[in-house]
Tab-separated table of C-alpha atoms and ligand atoms in Angstrom:
chain	number	residue	atom	x	y	z
Q	1	MET	CA	0.000	0.000	0.000
Q	2	ARG	CA	1.606	3.248	-1.137
Q	3	ASP	CA	1.877	6.266	1.093
Q	4	LEU	CA	-0.796	8.804	0.144
Q	5	TYR	CA	1.622	11.718	0.262
Q	6	GLU	CA	3.913	9.782	-2.037
Q	7	ILE	CA	1.078	9.174	-4.496
Q	8	ILE	CA	0.416	12.897	-4.760
Q	9	GLY	CA	4.140	13.653	-4.588
Q	10	VAL	CA	4.154	16.026	-1.637
Q	11	ASP	CA	5.700	15.869	1.811
Q	12	LYS	CA	3.745	15.587	5.034
Q	13	ASN	CA	3.693	19.311	5.707
Q	14	ALA	CA	2.403	20.261	2.289
Q	15	SER	CA	-0.257	22.959	2.199
Q	16	GLN	CA	-3.743	22.273	0.867
Q	17	ASN	CA	-2.895	24.468	-2.060
Q	18	ASP	CA	0.165	22.388	-3.013
Q	19	ILE	CA	-1.773	19.152	-2.643
Q	20	LYS	CA	-4.513	20.460	-4.878
Q	21	LYS	CA	-2.054	21.722	-7.475
Q	22	LEU	CA	-0.125	18.469	-7.681
Q	23	TYR	CA	-3.227	16.312	-7.634
Q	24	ARG	CA	-4.611	18.302	-10.537
Q	25	LYS	CA	-1.410	17.682	-12.466
Q	26	ILE	CA	-1.568	13.917	-11.907
Q	27	ALA	CA	-5.274	13.757	-12.630
Q	28	MET	CA	-4.740	15.582	-15.905
Q	29	LYS	CA	-1.915	13.275	-16.906
Q	30	TYR	CA	-3.834	10.082	-16.245
Q	31	HIS	CA	-7.253	11.405	-17.156
Q	32	PRO	CA	-9.210	8.664	-18.970
Q	33	ASP	CA	-10.106	11.075	-21.768
Q	34	LYS	CA	-6.414	11.408	-22.541
Q	35	ASN	CA	-5.635	7.716	-22.087
Q	36	PRO	CA	-8.577	5.860	-23.567
Q	37	GLY	CA	-8.518	2.163	-22.779
Q	38	ASP	CA	-5.317	2.402	-20.748
Q	39	GLN	CA	-5.957	0.335	-17.604
Q	40	GLU	CA	-2.727	1.402	-15.949
Q	41	ALA	CA	-3.577	5.071	-16.372
Q	42	GLU	CA	-7.047	4.472	-14.990
Q	43	LYS	CA	-5.575	2.774	-11.953
Q	44	LYS	CA	-3.213	5.678	-11.350
Q	45	PHE	CA	-6.059	8.125	-11.856
Q	46	LYS	CA	-8.195	6.369	-9.238
Q	47	GLU	CA	-5.330	5.961	-6.835
Q	48	ALA	CA	-4.573	9.678	-6.965
Q	49	ALA	CA	-8.244	10.514	-6.446
Q	50	GLU	CA	-8.402	8.304	-3.368
Q	51	ALA	CA	-5.292	9.903	-1.959
Q	52	TYR	CA	-6.667	13.344	-2.685
Q	53	ALA	CA	-10.003	12.489	-1.078
Q	54	VAL	CA	-8.156	11.912	2.189
Q	55	LEU	CA	-5.499	14.609	2.049
Q	56	SER	CA	-7.863	17.368	0.964
Q	57	ASP	CA	-10.061	16.750	3.994
Q	58	ASP	CA	-8.382	18.062	7.136
Q	59	ARG	CA	-10.132	15.616	9.439
Q	60	LYS	CA	-9.298	12.592	7.287
Q	61	ARG	CA	-5.771	13.804	6.746
Q	62	GLN	CA	-5.215	14.017	10.485
Q	63	GLN	CA	-6.569	10.493	10.929
Q	64	TYR	CA	-4.299	9.238	8.204
Q	65	ASP	CA	-1.299	10.892	9.842
Q	66	GLN	CA	-2.242	9.224	13.088
Q	67	PHE	CA	-3.316	5.753	12.003
Q	68	GLY	CA	-2.165	5.268	8.457
Q	69	HIS	CA	-4.353	3.626	5.858
Q	70	ALA	CA	-6.519	1.850	8.409
Q	71	GLY	CA	-7.430	5.182	9.991
Q	72	VAL	CA	-9.146	6.391	6.868
Q	73	GLY	CA	-10.670	3.079	5.952
Q	74	ILE	CA	-8.605	2.307	2.900
Q	75	GLY	CA	-6.301	-0.509	2.085
Q	76	ASP	CA	-6.692	-3.693	4.057
Q	77	ALA	CA	-9.531	-2.483	6.230
Q	78	PRO	CA	-12.409	-4.816	5.405
Q	79	GLY	CA	-15.545	-3.274	4.083
Q	80	ALA	CA	-13.680	-0.112	3.503
Q	81	GLY	CA	-13.396	-0.218	-0.222
Q	82	GLY	CA	-9.859	0.815	-0.905
Q	83	PHE	CA	-8.202	1.175	-4.235
Q	84	GLN	CA	-9.791	-1.955	-5.597
Q	85	GLY	CA	-13.403	-1.036	-5.225
Q	86	GLY	CA	-13.396	2.382	-3.634
Q	87	MET	CA	-14.266	5.396	-5.662
Q	88	SER	CA	-15.955	4.919	-8.971
Q	89	MET	CA	-15.211	7.250	-11.847
Q	90	GLU	CA	-18.491	8.954	-11.199
Q	91	ASP	CA	-17.575	9.448	-7.533
Q	92	ILE	CA	-14.343	11.057	-8.588
Q	93	PHE	CA	-15.944	13.439	-11.006
Q	94	SER	CA	-18.796	14.335	-8.744
Q	95	SER	CA	-16.415	14.965	-5.844
Q	96	PHE	CA	-13.565	16.691	-7.603
Q	97	GLY	CA	-15.054	17.554	-10.975
Q	98	ASP	CA	-14.398	21.203	-10.394
Q	99	ILE	CA	-10.678	20.556	-10.098
Q	100	PHE	CA	-10.552	19.870	-13.818
Q	101	GLY	CA	-11.929	23.284	-14.498
Q	102	GLY	CA	-12.951	23.850	-18.075
Q	103	ASP	CA	-10.592	21.234	-19.475
Q	104	PHE	CA	-13.016	18.372	-19.248
Q	105	ASP	CA	-16.699	18.004	-18.979
Q	106	PRO	CA	-17.055	16.262	-15.639
Q	107	PHE	CA	-20.032	14.191	-16.723
Q	108	GLY	CA	-19.324	13.986	-20.360
Q	109	GLY	CA	-17.727	11.507	-22.633
Q	110	ILE	CA	-17.157	7.933	-21.676
Q	111	PHE	CA	-18.684	8.199	-18.250
Q	112	GLY	CA	-22.196	8.424	-19.538
Q	113	GLY	CA	-22.963	11.403	-17.417
Q	114	SER	CA	-26.475	12.031	-16.287
Q	115	GLY	CA	-26.159	15.758	-16.515
Q	116	ARG	CA	-26.912	16.134	-12.835
Q	117	SER	CA	-25.698	18.965	-10.774
Q	118	ARG	CA	-22.002	18.920	-10.090
Q	119	HIS	CA	-22.618	19.729	-6.484
Q	120	ILE	CA	-22.535	16.415	-4.623
Q	121	LYS	CA	-25.269	15.589	-2.178
Q	122	LYS	CA	-24.359	13.274	0.616
Q	123	ALA	CA	-26.502	11.159	2.899
Q	124	ARG	CA	-26.048	11.429	6.630
Q	125	ASP	CA	-22.935	10.011	8.302
Q	126	LEU	CA	-23.415	7.381	10.955
Q	127	LYS	CA	-21.600	7.459	14.260
Q	128	VAL	CA	-21.148	4.410	16.438
Q	129	ASN	CA	-19.171	3.635	19.563
Q	130	LEU	CA	-17.076	0.513	19.676
Q	131	LYS	CA	-16.021	-0.786	23.077
Q	132	LEU	CA	-12.639	-2.450	23.212
Q	133	ASP	CA	-10.773	-4.452	25.828
Q	134	TYR	CA	-7.118	-3.709	26.431
Q	135	SER	CA	-6.356	-7.180	25.099
Q	136	ASP	CA	-7.975	-6.168	21.781
Q	137	ILE	CA	-6.155	-2.864	21.642
Q	138	VAL	CA	-2.709	-4.250	22.319
Q	139	ILE	CA	-2.625	-6.501	19.261
Q	140	GLY	CA	-5.312	-4.905	17.115
Q	141	THR	CA	-8.482	-6.734	16.310
Q	142	GLU	CA	-11.248	-7.282	13.852
Q	143	LYS	CA	-14.737	-6.701	15.195
Q	144	THR	CA	-18.077	-7.246	13.592
Q	145	ILE	CA	-20.523	-4.550	14.559
Q	146	LYS	CA	-24.242	-4.501	13.926
Q	147	ILE	CA	-25.618	-1.190	12.823
Q	148	LYS	CA	-28.931	0.070	11.553
Q	149	ARG	CA	-28.630	2.202	8.495
Q	150	ASN	CA	-30.621	3.388	5.540
Q	151	GLU	CA	-30.248	0.958	2.654
Q	152	THR	CA	-31.571	0.739	-0.855
Q	153	CYS	CA	-35.135	-0.577	-0.844
Q	154	ASP	CA	-35.303	-4.216	-2.001
Q	155	THR	CA	-38.796	-3.972	-3.365
Q	156	CYS	CA	-38.169	-1.187	-5.854
Q	157	SER	CA	-34.352	-1.462	-6.085
Q	158	GLY	CA	-34.217	2.113	-4.928
Q	159	ASN	CA	-36.111	3.741	-7.753
Q	160	GLY	CA	-39.110	4.425	-5.505
Q	161	ALA	CA	-41.773	3.216	-7.915
Q	162	GLN	CA	-44.355	0.578	-7.077
Q	163	GLN	CA	-43.710	-2.849	-8.520
Q	164	GLY	CA	-44.724	-3.042	-12.147
Q	165	THR	CA	-44.413	0.705	-12.640
Q	166	MET	CA	-41.450	2.885	-13.450
Q	167	PRO	CA	-40.552	6.441	-12.551
Q	168	LYS	CA	-41.403	8.865	-15.335
Q	169	SER	CA	-39.202	11.506	-16.771
Q	170	CYS	CA	-39.929	14.869	-15.156
Q	171	LEU	CA	-41.864	17.170	-17.462
Q	172	GLN	CA	-40.766	20.312	-15.713
Q	173	CYS	CA	-37.071	19.825	-16.481
Q	174	ASN	CA	-37.327	17.291	-19.300
Q	175	GLY	CA	-35.531	14.763	-17.125
Q	176	SER	CA	-32.371	16.787	-16.699
Q	177	GLY	CA	-32.998	17.669	-13.043
Q	178	GLN	CA	-32.057	21.238	-13.802
Q	179	ILE	CA	-33.943	24.297	-14.791
Q	180	LYS	CA	-32.237	26.951	-16.831
Q	181	GLN	CA	-33.421	30.495	-16.484
Q	182	MET	CA	-32.566	33.374	-18.736
Q	183	THR	CA	-32.260	36.671	-16.995
Q	184	GLN	CA	-31.900	40.013	-18.613
Q	185	SER	CA	-29.678	42.492	-16.914
Q	186	PHE	CA	-27.653	45.584	-17.603
Q	187	PHE	CA	-24.760	43.378	-18.749
Q	188	GLY	CA	-26.865	41.419	-21.142
Q	189	GLN	CA	-28.417	38.014	-21.043
Q	190	SER	CA	-27.254	35.466	-18.544
Q	191	VAL	CA	-28.287	31.938	-17.745
Q	192	THR	CA	-28.729	30.623	-14.254
Q	193	VAL	CA	-29.120	26.932	-13.566
Q	194	ARG	CA	-30.936	25.654	-10.540
Q	195	GLU	CA	-32.203	22.314	-9.311
Q	196	CYS	CA	-35.635	21.297	-10.483
Q	197	PRO	CA	-38.007	21.581	-7.497
Q	198	VAL	CA	-40.597	19.224	-8.983
Q	199	CYS	CA	-38.336	16.149	-9.172
Q	200	ASN	CA	-35.854	17.283	-6.553
Q	201	ALA	CA	-33.108	17.368	-9.199
Q	202	THR	CA	-33.440	13.657	-9.940
Q	203	GLY	CA	-35.023	14.145	-13.348
Q	204	GLU	CA	-37.736	11.632	-12.503
Q	205	VAL	CA	-41.142	11.723	-10.905
Q	206	ILE	CA	-42.850	8.781	-9.265
Q	207	GLU	CA	-46.569	8.483	-9.848
Q	208	ASN	CA	-47.121	5.278	-7.881
Q	209	PRO	CA	-44.761	5.214	-4.947
Q	210	CYS	CA	-43.347	1.891	-3.733
Q	211	ARG	CA	-45.338	0.633	-0.744
Q	212	SER	CA	-42.290	-0.656	1.120
Q	213	CYS	CA	-40.390	2.602	1.194
Q	214	GLY	CA	-43.036	5.215	0.451
Q	215	GLY	CA	-41.221	6.282	-2.694
Q	216	ASN	CA	-37.874	7.460	-1.357
Q	217	GLY	CA	-36.128	4.211	-2.297
Q	218	ILE	CA	-34.740	3.780	1.201
Q	219	GLN	CA	-35.274	1.090	3.810
Q	220	ARG	CA	-33.966	0.871	7.336
Q	221	LYS	CA	-31.921	-2.299	7.727
Q	222	SER	CA	-29.594	-4.006	10.175
Q	223	VAL	CA	-26.238	-4.797	8.692
Q	224	ALA	CA	-23.091	-6.386	10.055
Q	225	ILE	CA	-19.880	-4.539	9.317
Q	226	LYS	CA	-16.363	-5.744	9.884
Q	227	VAL	CA	-14.063	-3.201	11.448
Q	228	LYS	CA	-10.338	-3.677	11.513
Q	229	VAL	CA	-9.028	-1.923	14.599
Q	230	PRO	CA	-5.342	-1.031	14.417
Q	231	PRO	CA	-3.262	-1.835	17.496
Q	232	GLY	CA	-2.759	0.968	19.994
Q	233	VAL	CA	-5.929	2.997	19.506
Q	234	ALA	CA	-7.172	4.903	22.531
Q	235	ASP	CA	-10.367	6.182	24.073
Q	236	GLY	CA	-11.769	8.953	21.897
Q	237	ASN	CA	-9.897	7.953	18.724
Q	238	TYR	CA	-12.099	7.362	15.759
Q	239	MET	CA	-11.876	6.004	12.270
Q	240	THR	CA	-13.942	6.708	9.208
Q	241	LEU	CA	-15.165	4.055	6.823
Q	242	ASN	CA	-15.852	5.925	3.627
Q	243	GLN	CA	-19.395	5.623	2.346
Q	244	GLN	CA	-20.344	2.920	4.822
Q	245	GLY	CA	-22.944	5.122	6.492
Q	246	ASN	CA	-26.520	5.773	5.402
Q	247	LYS	CA	-27.536	5.400	1.802
Q	248	GLY	CA	-29.391	8.428	0.559
Q	249	PRO	CA	-32.120	8.865	-2.000
Q	250	LYS	CA	-31.206	8.510	-5.633
Q	251	GLY	CA	-28.397	10.817	-6.642
Q	252	TYR	CA	-26.935	11.027	-3.162
Q	253	GLN	CA	-23.549	9.758	-2.184
Q	254	SER	CA	-23.605	7.415	0.825
Q	255	GLY	CA	-22.641	8.920	4.152
Q	256	ASP	CA	-19.559	7.774	6.066
Q	257	LEU	CA	-19.494	5.448	9.035
Q	258	ILE	CA	-17.503	6.974	11.857
Q	259	ILE	CA	-16.430	4.594	14.596
Q	260	PHE	CA	-15.457	6.008	17.963
Q	261	PHE	CA	-13.329	3.769	20.154
Q	262	GLU	CA	-14.112	3.375	23.805
Q	263	GLU	CA	-11.946	1.497	26.279
Q	264	ASN	CA	-13.449	-0.945	28.729
Q	265	THR	CA	-12.019	-0.617	32.221
Q	266	HIS	CA	-9.769	-3.439	33.311
Q	267	PRO	CA	-9.782	-5.073	36.751
Q	268	PHE	CA	-6.128	-4.249	37.424
Q	269	PHE	CA	-4.704	-2.261	34.555
Q	270	THR	CA	-4.986	1.477	34.026
Q	271	ARG	CA	-3.844	3.063	30.816
Q	272	ASN	CA	-1.851	6.265	30.662
Q	273	GLY	CA	-0.974	7.057	27.069
Q	274	ASP	CA	1.118	4.166	25.847
Q	275	ASP	CA	1.961	3.043	29.372
Q	276	VAL	CA	-0.051	0.738	31.560
Q	277	PHE	CA	-0.124	0.865	35.365
Q	278	THR	CA	-0.805	-1.837	37.891
Q	279	GLU	CA	-0.121	-2.410	41.551
Q	280	VAL	CA	1.163	-5.471	43.366
Q	281	ILE	CA	0.987	-6.090	47.092
Q	282	ILE	CA	3.791	-8.105	48.690
Q	283	GLN	CA	4.730	-9.020	52.240
Q	284	PHE	CA	7.377	-6.984	54.047
Q	285	ASP	CA	9.714	-9.998	54.299
Q	286	GLN	CA	9.491	-10.448	50.515
Q	287	ALA	CA	10.355	-6.777	50.144
Q	288	ALA	CA	13.319	-7.124	52.459
Q	289	LEU	CA	14.664	-10.237	50.783
Q	290	GLY	CA	13.668	-9.512	47.182
Q	291	ILE	CA	11.474	-11.800	45.121
Q	292	LEU	CA	10.900	-12.932	41.557
Q	293	LEU	CA	7.224	-12.340	40.735
Q	294	GLU	CA	5.088	-13.526	37.886
Q	295	VAL	CA	3.158	-10.469	36.774
Q	296	PRO	CA	0.169	-10.286	34.412
Q	297	THR	CA	0.808	-8.131	31.350
Q	298	LEU	CA	-1.393	-7.011	28.475
Q	299	GLU	CA	-0.241	-10.131	26.652
Q	300	GLY	CA	0.041	-13.023	29.092
Q	301	LYS	CA	2.479	-13.087	31.962
Q	302	ALA	CA	6.061	-11.972	32.517
Q	303	LYS	CA	8.662	-12.246	35.252
Q	304	LEU	CA	9.445	-9.204	37.375
Q	305	LYS	CA	12.406	-9.100	39.723
Q	306	VAL	CA	11.624	-7.139	42.866
Q	307	PRO	CA	14.999	-6.129	44.296
Q	308	ALA	CA	15.790	-6.731	47.962
Q	309	GLY	CA	15.122	-3.643	50.051
Q	310	ILE	CA	12.369	-2.178	47.896
Q	311	GLN	CA	10.291	0.478	49.647
Q	312	SER	CA	6.529	0.597	49.720
Q	313	GLY	CA	5.186	2.720	46.863
Q	314	GLN	CA	8.237	2.311	44.662
Q	315	ILE	CA	7.509	1.826	40.957
Q	316	LEU	CA	9.203	-0.794	38.800
Q	317	ARG	CA	9.290	-0.510	35.049
Q	318	MET	CA	8.730	-3.396	32.665
Q	319	LYS	CA	10.115	-2.045	29.432
Q	320	GLY	CA	8.074	-2.500	26.257
Q	321	LYS	CA	5.162	-4.183	28.017
Q	322	GLY	CA	2.790	-1.291	27.418
Q	323	PHE	CA	0.633	-0.413	24.417
Q	324	PRO	CA	2.060	-0.218	20.925
Q	325	ARG	CA	2.107	3.194	19.299
Q	326	VAL	CA	-0.344	3.379	16.442
Q	327	ARG	CA	2.292	4.637	14.072
Q	328	GLY	CA	5.773	3.324	14.529
Q	329	SER	CA	7.129	0.194	16.108
Q	330	SER	CA	7.914	1.343	19.638
Q	331	ARG	CA	5.853	0.419	22.657
Q	332	GLY	CA	5.035	1.917	26.007
Q	333	ASN	CA	5.996	0.359	29.334
Q	334	GLN	CA	4.218	-1.429	32.126
Q	335	LEU	CA	4.699	0.324	35.454
Q	336	VAL	CA	4.216	-1.730	38.580
Q	337	ARG	CA	3.794	0.005	41.920
Q	338	VAL	CA	4.898	-2.215	44.766
Q	339	GLN	CA	2.966	-1.892	48.018
Q	340	LEU	CA	3.987	-3.588	51.227
Q	341	GLU	CA	1.532	-5.317	53.451
Q	342	THR	CA	1.961	-5.640	57.175
Q	343	PRO	CA	0.544	-8.910	58.495
Q	344	LYS	CA	-2.536	-8.334	60.641
Q	345	SER	CA	-2.269	-11.529	62.606
Q	346	LEU	CA	0.690	-13.746	63.356
Q	347	SER	CA	1.047	-17.364	64.302
Q	348	SER	CA	2.950	-17.949	67.531
Q	349	LYS	CA	5.979	-19.129	65.584
Q	350	GLN	CA	5.948	-16.050	63.333
Q	351	LYS	CA	5.580	-13.847	66.380
Q	352	LYS	CA	8.528	-15.498	68.067
Q	353	LEU	CA	10.744	-15.123	64.984
Q	354	LEU	CA	9.788	-11.487	64.527
Q	355	GLU	CA	10.520	-10.717	68.142
Q	356	GLU	CA	13.919	-12.288	67.635
Q	357	LEU	CA	14.437	-10.131	64.566
Q	358	SER	CA	13.345	-7.055	66.457
Q	359	ASN	CA	15.847	-7.745	69.229
Q	360	LEU	CA	18.520	-8.223	66.599
Q	361	ASN	CA	17.682	-4.875	64.966
Q	362	GLY	CA	18.010	-3.145	68.308
Q	363	LYS	CA	16.144	-0.035	69.268
Q	364	SER	CA	15.747	2.669	66.641
Q	365	ASP	CA	13.903	5.909	67.123
Q	366	PRO	CA	11.105	6.696	64.681
Q	367	LYS	CA	11.870	9.401	62.101
Q	368	PHE	CA	9.442	12.202	61.341
Q	369	THR	CA	9.208	14.117	58.093
Q	370	ARG	CA	6.878	16.785	56.793
Q	371	ILE	CA	4.090	15.979	54.377
Q	372	ASP	CA	3.941	17.849	51.095
Q	373	LEU	CA	0.371	18.553	50.171
Q	374	GLU	CA	-0.134	18.937	46.434
E	401	ZN	ZN1	-39.152	0.859	-2.412
E	402	ZN	ZN1	-37.597	17.879	-12.801
């Protein structure tokens, strides 16, 4: 999977203006009108459009910087589309048609344009929370989530017409979805184009609406979606699956599915950035003598050597046993606070031995220190 900045040919700090300029250059070079029938050019053209779709959107760009391809739902992320099946040619032209300026007709030529408005209409995004255990986060995971979203109506295949009937071409706009108006002004004649209000810019009117969907071509459905969660995500991080949100009426682009990650609390681990904290309670004799402990970690167990003479409250570091960083190969640490426990009851033998120890230690006066209040 190629780096998106590399595809456009800019560095990470490039301005929006530079990105737009360079994308336009690539898009022109590989434009299908200039390279008819050239599969390689088409691939490059689509690849650049996908990269531009992310980098031209500040929110998506930030997610990409943070999480890489998975963060913006391209590449290996299942159900995310990606370069293979992501943006269609029509998507590209309806999203970025204006970037080609007057050089190409965005809906013309080989794309069989419908003559619809260039301005893209998008269905609503969907937002869902996804709860994750630390054990999921540490290695990354694939979750299947059930969501309810607006889907194309099965009965009418989305065209909104009752079975056995078809939508009719709109008489108001002659099926173009647009109404042209001539206006006379001081500067001469000018033409303004606006959406047809009768057919809602679709170019079609439905005389007998579909009974299942009431004519809007949309049905509410439960769907299962696979989400690939990259390792190391944290509470409040989110990822966007392009066009996996609600389907809209005809002529609308699907909304995005935005997944917010939420961490489940753990019985003995607390996360702090990439580090993970836990506490262990040992007996004072173990503290005095030192002990080799088996300590739970985010991934199984590991040995921790508690040195002889450790003080209560001291923190030991288990290097690299924390959370992985989302980008990069380094990992946080596990920090173990050692607390000492004083036995509350003693057997007669323990008591005898401790008294012996106490005599051996001799008398020492208690030390007093001041307490620093935060
Ligand atoms: Zn229907
Ligand atoms: Zn119309």
